[in-house]
mmCIF file of C-alpha atoms and ligand atoms in Angstrom:
data_model
loop_
_atom_site.group_PDB
_atom_site.id
_atom_site.type_symbol
_atom_site.label_atom_id
_atom_site.label_comp_id
_atom_site.label_asym_id
_atom_site.label_seq_id
_atom_site.Cartn_x
_atom_site.Cartn_y
_atom_site.Cartn_z
ATOM 1 C CA UNK A 742 67.293 162.878 97.190
ATOM 2 C CA UNK A 743 68.405 163.514 100.768
ATOM 3 C CA UNK A 744 72.036 162.761 101.712
ATOM 4 C CA UNK A 745 72.859 160.795 104.859
ATOM 5 C CA UNK A 746 76.492 161.011 105.976
ATOM 6 C CA UNK A 747 78.144 157.945 107.479
ATOM 7 C CA UNK A 748 80.540 158.346 110.420
ATOM 8 C CA UNK A 749 84.208 157.991 109.547
ATOM 9 C CA UNK A 750 85.423 154.471 110.371
ATOM 10 C CA UNK A 751 82.002 152.839 109.765
ATOM 11 C CA UNK A 752 82.522 152.174 106.046
ATOM 12 C CA UNK A 753 83.594 148.528 106.141
ATOM 13 C CA UNK A 754 80.186 146.837 106.494
ATOM 14 C CA UNK A 755 78.668 149.071 103.802
ATOM 15 C CA UNK A 756 81.548 148.341 101.419
ATOM 16 C CA UNK A 757 81.028 144.641 102.116
ATOM 17 C CA UNK A 758 77.415 145.141 101.092
ATOM 18 C CA UNK A 759 75.859 144.448 104.447
ATOM 19 C CA UNK A 760 72.350 145.887 104.052
ATOM 20 C CA UNK A 761 72.029 147.471 107.519
ATOM 21 C CA UNK A 762 73.325 150.780 108.877
ATOM 22 C CA UNK A 763 72.646 151.310 112.574
ATOM 23 C CA UNK A 764 71.582 154.734 113.789
ATOM 24 C CA UNK A 765 74.826 155.056 115.787
ATOM 25 C CA UNK A 766 76.878 154.891 112.568
ATOM 26 C CA UNK A 767 75.199 157.963 111.092
ATOM 27 C CA UNK A 768 77.015 161.303 111.350
ATOM 28 C CA UNK A 769 74.344 163.563 109.909
ATOM 29 C CA UNK A 770 71.119 163.604 107.922
ATOM 30 C CA UNK A 771 71.028 166.549 105.520
ATOM 31 C CA UNK A 772 67.346 167.324 105.672
ATOM 32 C CA UNK A 773 64.220 165.682 107.052
ATOM 33 C CA UNK A 774 63.460 162.462 105.166
ATOM 34 C CA UNK A 775 60.129 160.783 105.820
ATOM 35 C CA UNK A 776 60.276 157.330 107.308
ATOM 36 C CA UNK A 777 60.577 154.869 104.460
ATOM 37 C CA UNK A 778 61.986 157.467 102.062
ATOM 38 C CA UNK A 779 64.890 156.440 99.840
ATOM 39 C CA UNK A 780 68.049 158.372 100.692
ATOM 40 C CA UNK A 781 71.649 158.475 99.483
ATOM 41 C CA UNK A 782 74.377 157.291 101.875
ATOM 42 C CA UNK A 783 77.665 159.148 101.471
ATOM 43 C CA UNK A 784 80.973 158.722 103.292
ATOM 44 C CA UNK A 785 82.694 161.377 105.405
ATOM 45 C CA UNK A 786 84.517 162.671 102.310
ATOM 46 C CA UNK A 787 81.272 163.060 100.389
ATOM 47 C CA UNK A 788 81.630 160.023 98.100
ATOM 48 C CA UNK A 789 78.551 157.945 97.190
ATOM 49 C CA UNK A 790 78.221 154.630 99.038
ATOM 50 C CA UNK A 791 74.687 153.280 98.567
ATOM 51 C CA UNK A 792 70.961 153.998 98.347
ATOM 52 C CA UNK A 793 68.651 152.812 101.096
ATOM 53 C CA UNK A 794 65.399 153.180 103.015
ATOM 54 C CA UNK A 795 65.585 155.616 105.914
ATOM 55 C CA UNK A 796 63.725 155.207 109.208
ATOM 56 C CA UNK A 797 64.573 157.220 112.317
ATOM 57 C CA UNK A 798 62.262 155.059 114.489
ATOM 58 C CA UNK A 799 64.320 151.930 113.920
ATOM 59 C CA UNK A 800 67.675 150.873 115.375
ATOM 60 C CA UNK A 801 68.490 149.961 111.781
ATOM 61 C CA UNK A 802 68.193 153.511 110.505
ATOM 62 C CA UNK A 803 69.115 152.607 106.934
ATOM 63 C CA UNK A 804 68.306 149.477 104.971
ATOM 64 C CA UNK A 805 70.502 149.507 101.920
ATOM 65 C CA UNK A 806 69.119 148.579 98.538
ATOM 66 C CA UNK A 807 71.661 149.410 95.850
ATOM 67 C CA UNK A 808 75.411 150.133 95.735
ATOM 68 C CA UNK A 809 75.608 151.352 92.113
ATOM 69 C CA UNK A 810 75.066 155.112 91.944
ATOM 70 C CA UNK A 811 73.893 154.946 88.333
ATOM 71 C CA UNK A 812 70.986 152.621 89.029
ATOM 72 C CA UNK A 813 67.644 154.381 89.448
ATOM 73 C CA UNK A 814 65.624 153.086 92.398
ATOM 74 C CA UNK A 815 62.119 153.505 91.154
ATOM 75 C CA UNK A 816 59.004 151.358 91.047
ATOM 76 C CA UNK A 817 60.545 149.281 88.264
ATOM 77 C CA UNK A 818 63.564 148.462 90.469
ATOM 78 C CA UNK A 819 61.225 146.886 93.038
ATOM 79 C CA UNK A 820 59.213 145.088 90.362
ATOM 80 C CA UNK A 821 62.439 143.588 88.992
ATOM 81 C CA UNK A 822 63.517 142.316 92.406
ATOM 82 C CA UNK A 823 60.087 140.721 92.908
ATOM 83 C CA UNK A 824 60.329 139.099 89.474
ATOM 84 C CA UNK A 825 63.827 137.730 90.132
ATOM 85 C CA UNK A 826 62.863 136.296 93.519
ATOM 86 C CA UNK A 827 59.717 134.618 92.185
ATOM 87 C CA UNK A 828 61.585 133.174 89.175
ATOM 88 C CA UNK A 829 64.272 131.711 91.469
ATOM 89 C CA UNK A 830 61.689 129.461 93.193
ATOM 90 C CA UNK A 831 61.102 127.403 90.058
ATOM 91 C CA UNK A 832 63.159 124.551 91.424
ATOM 92 C CA UNK A 833 61.050 124.350 94.601
ATOM 93 C CA UNK A 834 57.593 124.505 93.067
ATOM 94 C CA UNK A 835 56.952 121.200 91.315
ATOM 95 C CA UNK A 836 53.502 120.509 89.878
ATOM 96 C CA UNK A 837 51.731 117.798 91.878
ATOM 97 C CA UNK A 838 54.496 117.698 94.529
ATOM 98 C CA UNK A 839 54.927 121.135 96.140
ATOM 99 C CA UNK A 840 52.843 124.266 95.621
ATOM 100 C CA UNK A 841 53.773 126.149 98.789
ATOM 101 C CA UNK A 842 57.020 127.976 99.566
ATOM 102 C CA UNK A 843 58.533 131.317 100.510
ATOM 103 C CA UNK A 844 58.673 133.462 97.390
ATOM 104 C CA UNK A 845 60.413 136.487 98.900
ATOM 105 C CA UNK A 846 62.690 136.388 101.956
ATOM 106 C CA UNK A 847 63.336 140.004 102.880
ATOM 107 C CA UNK A 848 66.982 141.166 102.861
ATOM 108 C CA UNK A 849 68.078 137.793 101.494
ATOM 109 C CA UNK A 850 66.078 138.567 98.325
ATOM 110 C CA UNK A 851 67.237 142.218 98.286
ATOM 111 C CA UNK A 852 63.835 143.489 99.508
ATOM 112 C CA UNK A 853 64.359 144.513 103.165
ATOM 113 C CA UNK A 854 61.215 143.900 105.183
ATOM 114 C CA UNK A 855 59.173 142.016 102.587
ATOM 115 C CA UNK A 856 58.163 138.403 103.105
ATOM 116 C CA UNK A 857 55.843 136.640 100.691
ATOM 117 C CA UNK A 858 54.684 133.054 101.170
ATOM 118 C CA UNK A 859 52.764 131.129 98.538
ATOM 119 C CA UNK A 860 49.972 128.776 99.576
ATOM 120 C CA UNK A 861 48.681 127.235 96.360
ATOM 121 C CA UNK A 862 46.765 130.114 94.705
ATOM 122 C CA UNK A 863 46.941 132.401 97.753
ATOM 123 C CA UNK A 864 49.721 134.668 99.007
ATOM 124 C CA UNK A 865 50.490 135.711 102.593
ATOM 125 C CA UNK A 866 52.580 138.835 102.903
ATOM 126 C CA UNK A 867 54.492 140.425 105.774
ATOM 127 C CA UNK A 868 55.378 144.091 105.439
ATOM 128 C CA UNK A 869 57.954 144.828 108.112
ATOM 129 C CA UNK A 870 59.590 148.117 107.071
ATOM 130 C CA UNK A 871 58.168 151.530 106.300
ATOM 131 C CA UNK A 872 60.183 151.594 103.061
ATOM 132 C CA UNK A 873 58.566 148.447 101.714
ATOM 133 C CA UNK A 874 55.180 149.669 102.919
ATOM 134 C CA UNK A 875 55.507 152.689 100.632
ATOM 135 C CA UNK A 876 56.288 150.435 97.661
ATOM 136 C CA UNK A 877 53.421 147.996 98.300
ATOM 137 C CA UNK A 878 51.078 149.253 95.542
ATOM 138 C CA UNK A 879 53.732 148.426 92.903
ATOM 139 C CA UNK A 880 54.706 145.176 94.620
ATOM 140 C CA UNK A 881 51.085 143.988 94.865
ATOM 141 C CA UNK A 882 50.539 144.865 91.241
ATOM 142 C CA UNK A 883 53.650 142.930 90.201
ATOM 143 C CA UNK A 884 52.621 139.882 92.270
ATOM 144 C CA UNK A 885 49.168 140.015 90.667
ATOM 145 C CA UNK A 886 50.692 140.214 87.200
ATOM 146 C CA UNK A 887 53.164 137.376 87.774
ATOM 147 C CA UNK A 888 51.039 134.939 89.776
ATOM 148 C CA UNK A 889 47.369 135.958 89.471
ATOM 149 C CA UNK A 890 46.659 134.857 93.061
ATOM 150 C CA UNK A 891 43.093 134.490 94.356
ATOM 151 C CA UNK A 892 44.079 136.535 97.405
ATOM 152 C CA UNK A 893 46.967 138.476 98.882
ATOM 153 C CA UNK A 894 46.616 138.669 102.668
ATOM 154 C CA UNK A 895 48.763 140.835 104.928
ATOM 155 C CA UNK A 896 49.864 138.734 107.900
ATOM 156 C CA UNK A 897 52.390 141.230 109.266
ATOM 157 C CA UNK A 898 53.918 140.241 112.558
ATOM 158 C CA UNK A 899 53.160 142.752 115.292
ATOM 159 C CA UNK A 900 56.490 142.868 117.116
ATOM 160 C CA UNK A 901 58.663 143.391 114.019
ATOM 161 C CA UNK A 902 56.427 146.174 112.729
ATOM 162 C CA UNK A 903 56.607 147.849 116.119
ATOM 163 C CA UNK A 904 60.397 148.276 115.704
ATOM 164 C CA UNK A 905 59.705 150.423 112.664
ATOM 165 C CA UNK A 906 56.933 152.407 114.327
ATOM 166 C CA UNK A 907 54.256 150.694 112.231
ATOM 167 C CA UNK A 908 50.835 149.511 113.387
ATOM 168 C CA UNK A 909 49.822 145.871 113.226
ATOM 169 C CA UNK A 910 47.612 144.949 110.322
ATOM 170 C CA UNK A 911 45.949 141.781 109.101
ATOM 171 C CA UNK A 912 44.057 142.788 105.978
ATOM 172 C CA UNK A 913 43.216 141.670 102.475
ATOM 173 C CA UNK A 914 45.547 143.478 100.056
ATOM 174 C CA UNK A 915 44.126 142.012 96.864
ATOM 175 C CA UNK A 916 41.422 139.568 95.780
ATOM 176 C CA UNK A 917 39.054 138.040 98.302
ATOM 177 C CA UNK A 918 39.599 137.078 101.954
ATOM 178 C CA UNK A 919 41.486 133.745 102.002
ATOM 179 C CA UNK A 920 39.182 130.865 102.992
ATOM 180 C CA UNK A 921 39.593 129.310 106.458
ATOM 181 C CA UNK A 922 41.004 126.231 104.732
ATOM 182 C CA UNK A 923 43.437 126.421 101.869
ATOM 183 C CA UNK A 924 44.653 123.041 100.663
ATOM 184 C CA UNK A 925 48.337 122.972 99.763
ATOM 185 C CA UNK A 926 50.711 120.193 98.792
ATOM 186 C CA UNK A 927 54.301 119.808 99.989
ATOM 187 C CA UNK A 928 56.560 116.793 99.303
ATOM 188 C CA UNK A 929 53.425 115.176 97.824
ATOM 189 C CA UNK A 930 51.523 115.530 101.129
ATOM 190 C CA UNK A 931 48.342 117.587 101.452
ATOM 191 C CA UNK A 932 47.848 120.123 104.278
ATOM 192 C CA UNK A 933 44.987 122.361 105.297
ATOM 193 C CA UNK A 934 46.300 125.846 105.961
ATOM 194 C CA UNK A 935 44.475 128.611 107.783
ATOM 195 C CA UNK A 936 46.300 131.682 106.492
ATOM 196 C CA UNK A 937 44.464 134.246 108.595
ATOM 197 C CA UNK A 938 44.347 132.320 111.907
ATOM 198 C CA UNK A 939 47.360 129.974 111.734
ATOM 199 C CA UNK A 940 50.779 130.619 113.288
ATOM 200 C CA UNK A 941 53.427 132.569 111.396
ATOM 201 C CA UNK A 942 51.909 133.058 107.951
ATOM 202 C CA UNK A 943 50.084 129.712 108.281
ATOM 203 C CA UNK A 944 52.736 127.052 107.804
ATOM 204 C CA UNK A 945 56.432 126.388 108.470
ATOM 205 C CA UNK A 946 57.620 125.797 104.922
ATOM 206 C CA UNK A 947 61.251 126.197 106.023
ATOM 207 C CA UNK A 948 61.259 122.563 107.234
ATOM 208 C CA UNK A 949 60.193 121.100 103.873
ATOM 209 C CA UNK A 950 63.549 119.463 103.006
ATOM 210 C CA UNK A 951 64.313 118.475 106.604
ATOM 211 C CA UNK A 952 60.973 116.670 107.010
ATOM 212 C CA UNK A 953 61.862 114.549 104.003
ATOM 213 C CA UNK A 954 65.355 113.768 105.284
ATOM 214 C CA UNK A 955 64.059 112.642 108.694
ATOM 215 C CA UNK A 956 61.174 110.670 107.184
ATOM 216 C CA UNK A 957 63.646 108.631 105.126
ATOM 217 C CA UNK A 958 64.596 106.882 108.401
ATOM 218 C CA UNK A 959 61.011 106.349 109.596
ATOM 219 C CA UNK A 960 60.006 103.091 107.889
ATOM 220 C CA UNK A 961 58.755 100.658 110.548
ATOM 221 C CA UNK A 962 59.797 103.011 113.364
ATOM 222 C CA UNK A 963 58.006 104.564 116.332
ATOM 223 C CA UNK A 964 58.308 108.319 115.973
ATOM 224 C CA UNK A 965 57.764 111.060 118.565
ATOM 225 C CA UNK A 966 57.104 114.419 116.849
ATOM 226 C CA UNK A 967 57.502 117.200 119.444
ATOM 227 C CA UNK A 968 56.292 120.715 118.591
ATOM 228 C CA UNK A 969 54.399 119.070 115.747
ATOM 229 C CA UNK A 970 52.270 122.070 114.728
ATOM 230 C CA UNK A 971 49.999 120.772 111.920
ATOM 231 C CA UNK A 972 52.058 117.628 111.405
ATOM 232 C CA UNK A 973 54.961 118.337 109.053
ATOM 233 C CA UNK A 974 57.236 115.625 110.467
ATOM 234 C CA UNK A 975 54.306 113.375 111.429
ATOM 235 C CA UNK A 976 52.845 113.226 107.933
ATOM 236 C CA UNK A 977 56.180 112.760 106.163
ATOM 237 C CA UNK A 978 56.990 109.901 108.574
ATOM 238 C CA UNK A 979 53.619 108.250 107.913
ATOM 239 C CA UNK A 980 54.142 108.592 104.187
ATOM 240 C CA UNK A 981 57.413 106.721 104.567
ATOM 241 C CA UNK A 982 55.846 103.857 106.480
ATOM 242 C CA UNK A 983 56.349 104.752 110.156
ATOM 243 C CA UNK A 984 54.877 102.113 112.492
ATOM 244 C CA UNK A 985 53.468 104.806 114.790
ATOM 245 C CA UNK A 986 53.712 108.539 115.350
ATOM 246 C CA UNK A 987 52.993 110.437 118.555
ATOM 247 C CA UNK A 988 52.573 114.183 117.981
ATOM 248 C CA UNK A 989 52.819 116.708 120.811
ATOM 249 C CA UNK A 990 52.003 120.427 120.569
ATOM 250 C CA UNK A 991 50.563 122.900 123.056
ATOM 251 C CA UNK A 992 48.220 124.377 120.452
ATOM 252 C CA UNK A 993 44.846 122.609 120.295
ATOM 253 C CA UNK A 994 44.137 124.249 116.940
ATOM 254 C CA UNK A 995 47.411 122.849 115.542
ATOM 255 C CA UNK A 996 46.655 119.344 116.845
ATOM 256 C CA UNK A 997 43.101 119.450 115.437
ATOM 257 C CA UNK A 998 44.471 120.474 112.045
ATOM 258 C CA UNK A 999 47.085 117.702 112.253
ATOM 259 C CA UNK A 1000 44.312 115.149 112.743
ATOM 260 C CA UNK A 1001 42.426 116.580 109.745
ATOM 261 C CA UNK A 1002 45.627 116.379 107.702
ATOM 262 C CA UNK A 1003 46.095 112.686 108.582
ATOM 263 C CA UNK A 1004 42.601 111.961 107.222
ATOM 264 C CA UNK A 1005 43.043 114.244 104.224
ATOM 265 C CA UNK A 1006 46.020 112.116 103.139
ATOM 266 C CA UNK A 1007 44.178 108.858 103.899
ATOM 267 C CA UNK A 1008 46.938 107.770 106.268
ATOM 268 C CA UNK A 1009 46.057 105.163 108.907
ATOM 269 C CA UNK A 1010 44.747 107.295 111.810
ATOM 270 C CA UNK A 1011 45.211 104.270 114.068
ATOM 271 C CA UNK A 1012 48.965 104.781 113.886
ATOM 272 C CA UNK A 1013 48.741 108.350 115.175
ATOM 273 C CA UNK A 1014 48.407 109.554 118.772
ATOM 274 C CA UNK A 1015 48.105 113.253 119.495
ATOM 275 C CA UNK A 1016 48.728 115.074 122.744
ATOM 276 C CA UNK A 1017 47.870 118.756 123.202
ATOM 277 C CA UNK A 1018 50.298 119.593 125.967
ATOM 278 C CA UNK A 1019 53.507 121.329 126.950
ATOM 279 C CA UNK A 1020 56.397 119.318 125.485
ATOM 280 C CA UNK A 1021 58.650 119.616 128.538
ATOM 281 C CA UNK A 1022 55.903 118.279 130.807
ATOM 282 C CA UNK A 1023 54.988 115.531 128.368
ATOM 283 C CA UNK A 1024 58.582 114.326 127.929
ATOM 284 C CA UNK A 1025 58.911 113.978 131.710
ATOM 285 C CA UNK A 1026 55.632 112.086 131.772
ATOM 286 C CA UNK A 1027 56.830 109.679 129.061
ATOM 287 C CA UNK A 1028 59.968 109.092 131.120
ATOM 288 C CA UNK A 1029 57.905 108.218 134.202
ATOM 289 C CA UNK A 1030 55.761 105.891 132.110
ATOM 290 C CA UNK A 1031 58.832 104.169 130.652
ATOM 291 C CA UNK A 1032 57.931 105.058 127.051
ATOM 292 C CA UNK A 1033 60.644 104.700 124.390
ATOM 293 C CA UNK A 1034 60.825 105.737 120.731
ATOM 294 C CA UNK A 1035 63.056 105.047 117.722
ATOM 295 C CA UNK A 1036 63.026 108.615 116.446
ATOM 296 C CA UNK A 1037 62.436 111.818 118.424
ATOM 297 C CA UNK A 1038 61.915 115.129 116.606
ATOM 298 C CA UNK A 1039 62.393 118.372 118.569
ATOM 299 C CA UNK A 1040 61.401 121.479 116.596
ATOM 300 C CA UNK A 1041 60.760 124.111 119.276
ATOM 301 C CA UNK A 1042 59.867 127.771 118.719
ATOM 302 C CA UNK A 1043 62.630 130.376 118.855
ATOM 303 C CA UNK A 1044 64.140 130.205 122.372
ATOM 304 C CA UNK A 1045 66.691 133.004 121.814
ATOM 305 C CA UNK A 1046 65.078 136.103 120.295
ATOM 306 C CA UNK A 1047 68.405 137.977 120.631
ATOM 307 C CA UNK A 1048 72.074 137.414 121.388
ATOM 308 C CA UNK A 1049 71.566 138.537 124.989
ATOM 309 C CA UNK A 1050 69.046 135.722 125.504
ATOM 310 C CA UNK A 1051 71.465 133.066 124.250
ATOM 311 C CA UNK A 1052 72.750 131.763 127.611
ATOM 312 C CA UNK A 1053 69.290 131.217 129.011
ATOM 313 C CA UNK A 1054 68.118 129.731 125.714
ATOM 314 C CA UNK A 1055 71.116 127.379 125.585
ATOM 315 C CA UNK A 1056 70.102 125.945 128.950
ATOM 316 C CA UNK A 1057 66.543 125.449 127.726
ATOM 317 C CA UNK A 1058 67.748 123.729 124.530
ATOM 318 C CA UNK A 1059 70.084 121.550 126.578
ATOM 319 C CA UNK A 1060 67.367 120.434 128.955
ATOM 320 C CA UNK A 1061 64.905 119.733 126.161
ATOM 321 C CA UNK A 1062 67.454 117.661 124.234
ATOM 322 C CA UNK A 1063 68.543 115.774 127.344
ATOM 323 C CA UNK A 1064 64.922 114.720 127.882
ATOM 324 C CA UNK A 1065 64.558 113.785 124.213
ATOM 325 C CA UNK A 1066 67.670 111.599 124.295
ATOM 326 C CA UNK A 1067 66.490 109.755 127.400
ATOM 327 C CA UNK A 1068 63.390 108.569 125.528
ATOM 328 C CA UNK A 1069 65.316 106.949 122.671
ATOM 329 C CA UNK A 1070 65.964 103.267 122.184
ATOM 330 C CA UNK A 1071 69.666 102.486 121.894
ATOM 331 C CA UNK A 1072 70.924 103.660 118.496
ATOM 332 C CA UNK A 1073 67.769 105.732 117.965
ATOM 333 C CA UNK A 1074 67.671 109.062 116.156
ATOM 334 C CA UNK A 1075 67.191 112.544 117.529
ATOM 335 C CA UNK A 1076 66.298 115.193 114.919
ATOM 336 C CA UNK A 1077 66.780 118.447 116.769
ATOM 337 C CA UNK A 1078 66.409 122.037 115.541
ATOM 338 C CA UNK A 1079 66.958 125.619 116.559
ATOM 339 C CA UNK A 1080 65.358 128.484 114.655
ATOM 340 C CA UNK A 1081 67.114 131.091 116.832
ATOM 341 C CA UNK A 1082 69.337 133.226 114.620
ATOM 342 C CA UNK A 1083 71.477 134.033 117.676
ATOM 343 C CA UNK A 1084 72.434 130.351 118.051
ATOM 344 C CA UNK A 1085 74.996 129.266 115.460
ATOM 345 C CA UNK A 1086 75.707 125.684 114.437
ATOM 346 C CA UNK A 1087 78.907 125.415 116.487
ATOM 347 C CA UNK A 1088 77.138 126.535 119.661
ATOM 348 C CA UNK A 1089 74.217 124.254 118.895
ATOM 349 C CA UNK A 1090 76.562 121.254 118.584
ATOM 350 C CA UNK A 1091 78.084 122.221 121.920
ATOM 351 C CA UNK A 1092 74.628 122.380 123.508
ATOM 352 C CA UNK A 1093 73.787 118.917 122.186
ATOM 353 C CA UNK A 1094 77.127 117.606 123.458
ATOM 354 C CA UNK A 1095 76.292 118.945 126.953
ATOM 355 C CA UNK A 1096 72.833 117.383 126.741
ATOM 356 C CA UNK A 1097 74.422 114.028 125.844
ATOM 357 C CA UNK A 1098 76.805 114.261 128.795
ATOM 358 C CA UNK A 1099 73.955 115.046 131.193
ATOM 359 C CA UNK A 1100 71.872 112.215 129.776
ATOM 360 C CA UNK A 1101 74.794 109.787 130.010
ATOM 361 C CA UNK A 1102 74.590 109.159 126.251
ATOM 362 C CA UNK A 1103 76.990 109.125 123.309
ATOM 363 C CA UNK A 1104 75.992 111.008 120.204
ATOM 364 C CA UNK A 1105 77.052 110.875 116.556
ATOM 365 C CA UNK A 1106 76.056 113.803 114.350
ATOM 366 C CA UNK A 1107 75.020 112.049 111.140
ATOM 367 C CA UNK A 1108 73.456 114.981 109.294
ATOM 368 C CA UNK A 1109 73.464 118.765 109.610
ATOM 369 C CA UNK A 1110 70.251 120.517 108.652
ATOM 370 C CA UNK A 1111 69.878 124.060 107.346
ATOM 371 C CA UNK A 1112 67.192 126.269 105.825
ATOM 372 C CA UNK A 1113 65.994 125.433 102.304
ATOM 373 C CA UNK A 1114 66.700 127.294 99.081
ATOM 374 C CA UNK A 1115 63.539 129.402 99.231
ATOM 375 C CA UNK A 1116 65.062 130.942 102.419
ATOM 376 C CA UNK A 1117 68.354 131.835 100.729
ATOM 377 C CA UNK A 1118 71.383 132.953 102.657
ATOM 378 C CA UNK A 1119 72.829 136.140 101.180
ATOM 379 C CA UNK A 1120 76.624 136.120 101.522
ATOM 380 C CA UNK A 1121 76.731 139.717 102.799
ATOM 381 C CA UNK A 1122 73.913 139.163 105.325
ATOM 382 C CA UNK A 1123 74.747 136.427 107.854
ATOM 383 C CA UNK A 1124 71.741 137.520 109.964
ATOM 384 C CA UNK A 1125 69.538 135.771 107.397
ATOM 385 C CA UNK A 1126 70.714 132.382 108.648
ATOM 386 C CA UNK A 1127 68.415 131.163 111.401
ATOM 387 C CA UNK A 1128 67.375 127.532 110.966
ATOM 388 C CA UNK A 1129 69.822 124.799 111.869
ATOM 389 C CA UNK A 1130 69.518 121.275 113.103
ATOM 390 C CA UNK A 1131 71.320 118.032 113.789
ATOM 391 C CA UNK A 1132 70.376 114.460 113.131
ATOM 392 C CA UNK A 1133 71.965 112.538 115.976
ATOM 393 C CA UNK A 1134 72.382 108.836 116.482
ATOM 394 C CA UNK A 1135 72.159 108.310 120.209
ATOM 395 C CA UNK A 1136 73.783 105.404 122.084
HETATM 396 N N1 LIG B 1910 57.459 121.051 113.504
HETATM 397 C C1 LIG B 1910 56.461 121.951 112.991
HETATM 398 C C2 LIG B 1910 56.760 123.401 113.289
HETATM 399 C C3 LIG B 1910 56.967 123.727 114.743
HETATM 400 S S1 LIG B 1910 56.737 125.393 115.142
HETATM 401 C C4 LIG B 1910 56.251 121.700 111.514
HETATM 402 O O1 LIG B 1910 56.949 120.871 110.928
HETATM 403 O O2 LIG B 1910 55.384 122.350 110.939
HETATM 404 C C5 LIG B 1910 56.708 125.348 116.865
HETATM 405 C C6 LIG B 1910 55.470 124.728 117.488
HETATM 406 O O3 LIG B 1910 55.709 124.641 118.885
HETATM 407 C C7 LIG B 1910 54.182 125.501 117.345
HETATM 408 O O4 LIG B 1910 53.235 124.676 116.766
HETATM 409 C C8 LIG B 1910 53.749 125.847 118.793
HETATM 410 O O5 LIG B 1910 52.347 125.720 118.998
HETATM 411 C C9 LIG B 1910 54.477 124.812 119.580
HETATM 412 N N2 LIG B 1910 54.853 125.145 120.955
HETATM 413 C C10 LIG B 1910 55.416 126.266 121.435
HETATM 414 N N3 LIG B 1910 55.737 126.113 122.742
HETATM 415 C C11 LIG B 1910 55.368 124.862 123.097
HETATM 416 C C12 LIG B 1910 55.447 124.105 124.290
HETATM 417 N N4 LIG B 1910 56.005 124.593 125.400
HETATM 418 N N5 LIG B 1910 55.000 122.841 124.288
HETATM 419 C C13 LIG B 1910 54.435 122.320 123.172
HETATM 420 N N6 LIG B 1910 54.346 122.985 122.012
HETATM 421 C C14 LIG B 1910 54.810 124.242 121.960
#
């Protein structure tokens, strides 16, 4: 195995079991490892530190896997990690209630660059590092053995693969091509998922718990679901007896699927209005029309892709939330989210406080949202935390 020597003074993060080593922290590579090859990281004095995937195309040159020198990192090591991750989702997958979740969440499940989402009997996979790509035959075999899925589809995200010098691919890895409509159930609600064509890997299962928490307030209320996608918050609100729901999303495909999902669940379609439009434009339009709601949900896409984009993103979040607050009846609820990893909860609270000031409103934070247990937060990898939200009572 090839040795990679860490620069003196860069040991702390590795000793704290952070799984990334940036290229700038590497003193020397003793040999020419292939991208994705497993190498041994040693300190400046020559002592063993960890094993990890090497990739000279990535800013994260090493993705650490194991800190015990005596452990052999072979195919079985990867199979064991897959097994452990899948077994730890038992609490999420409840027969007749929820059959969709994230089974493997990359670094947070000790498998850097591997994401696996379950959609009933189908799996959608993202392969984001060259190291994981090399191990895919064993990983696919293990997934087949454990879960016997009808299909395993690679839905790898283009931009992340680019960082590792990998080409984009959307291909069937095992079984047949997933059908255009896969029916899944989450919180007892049925959804049609288009794995191959839908956004992300088809569905935003990270909001499962939060949809339920918000919907608990929806009985008899008028709800505005902004950035609705295929209706996560809309459908949970209807299930809990909302008087009306207005869903807004710029994607026509998402809105069409939302409408199908309303019918699929036999909810009263008369209670649902859908608007395929830009949320910012639509919120201004509602304001001009004098529309008011009891609950406003704001679940925008990632505004801050990196720390350097945070200032600009903060202004966008502030403006969006200001508009949302202005549409609430007195004492109404704003459920607002940020899935930008660069935005932490403290900053997000500050942004909401600014929005309240600008809107001339007073806000109580009555609940803090986070990502669910199938998107675990590994204590040595704070970068894995990305989803946060606040339930605000607005006066
Ligand atoms: N709330 C959803 C997930 C939202 S994901 C759920 O529970 O499943 C973000 C959504 O925002 C996507 O559906 C995307 O189509 C939509 N979107 C992105 N930019 C938008 C914009 N400017 N206006 C309206 N919708 C937008």
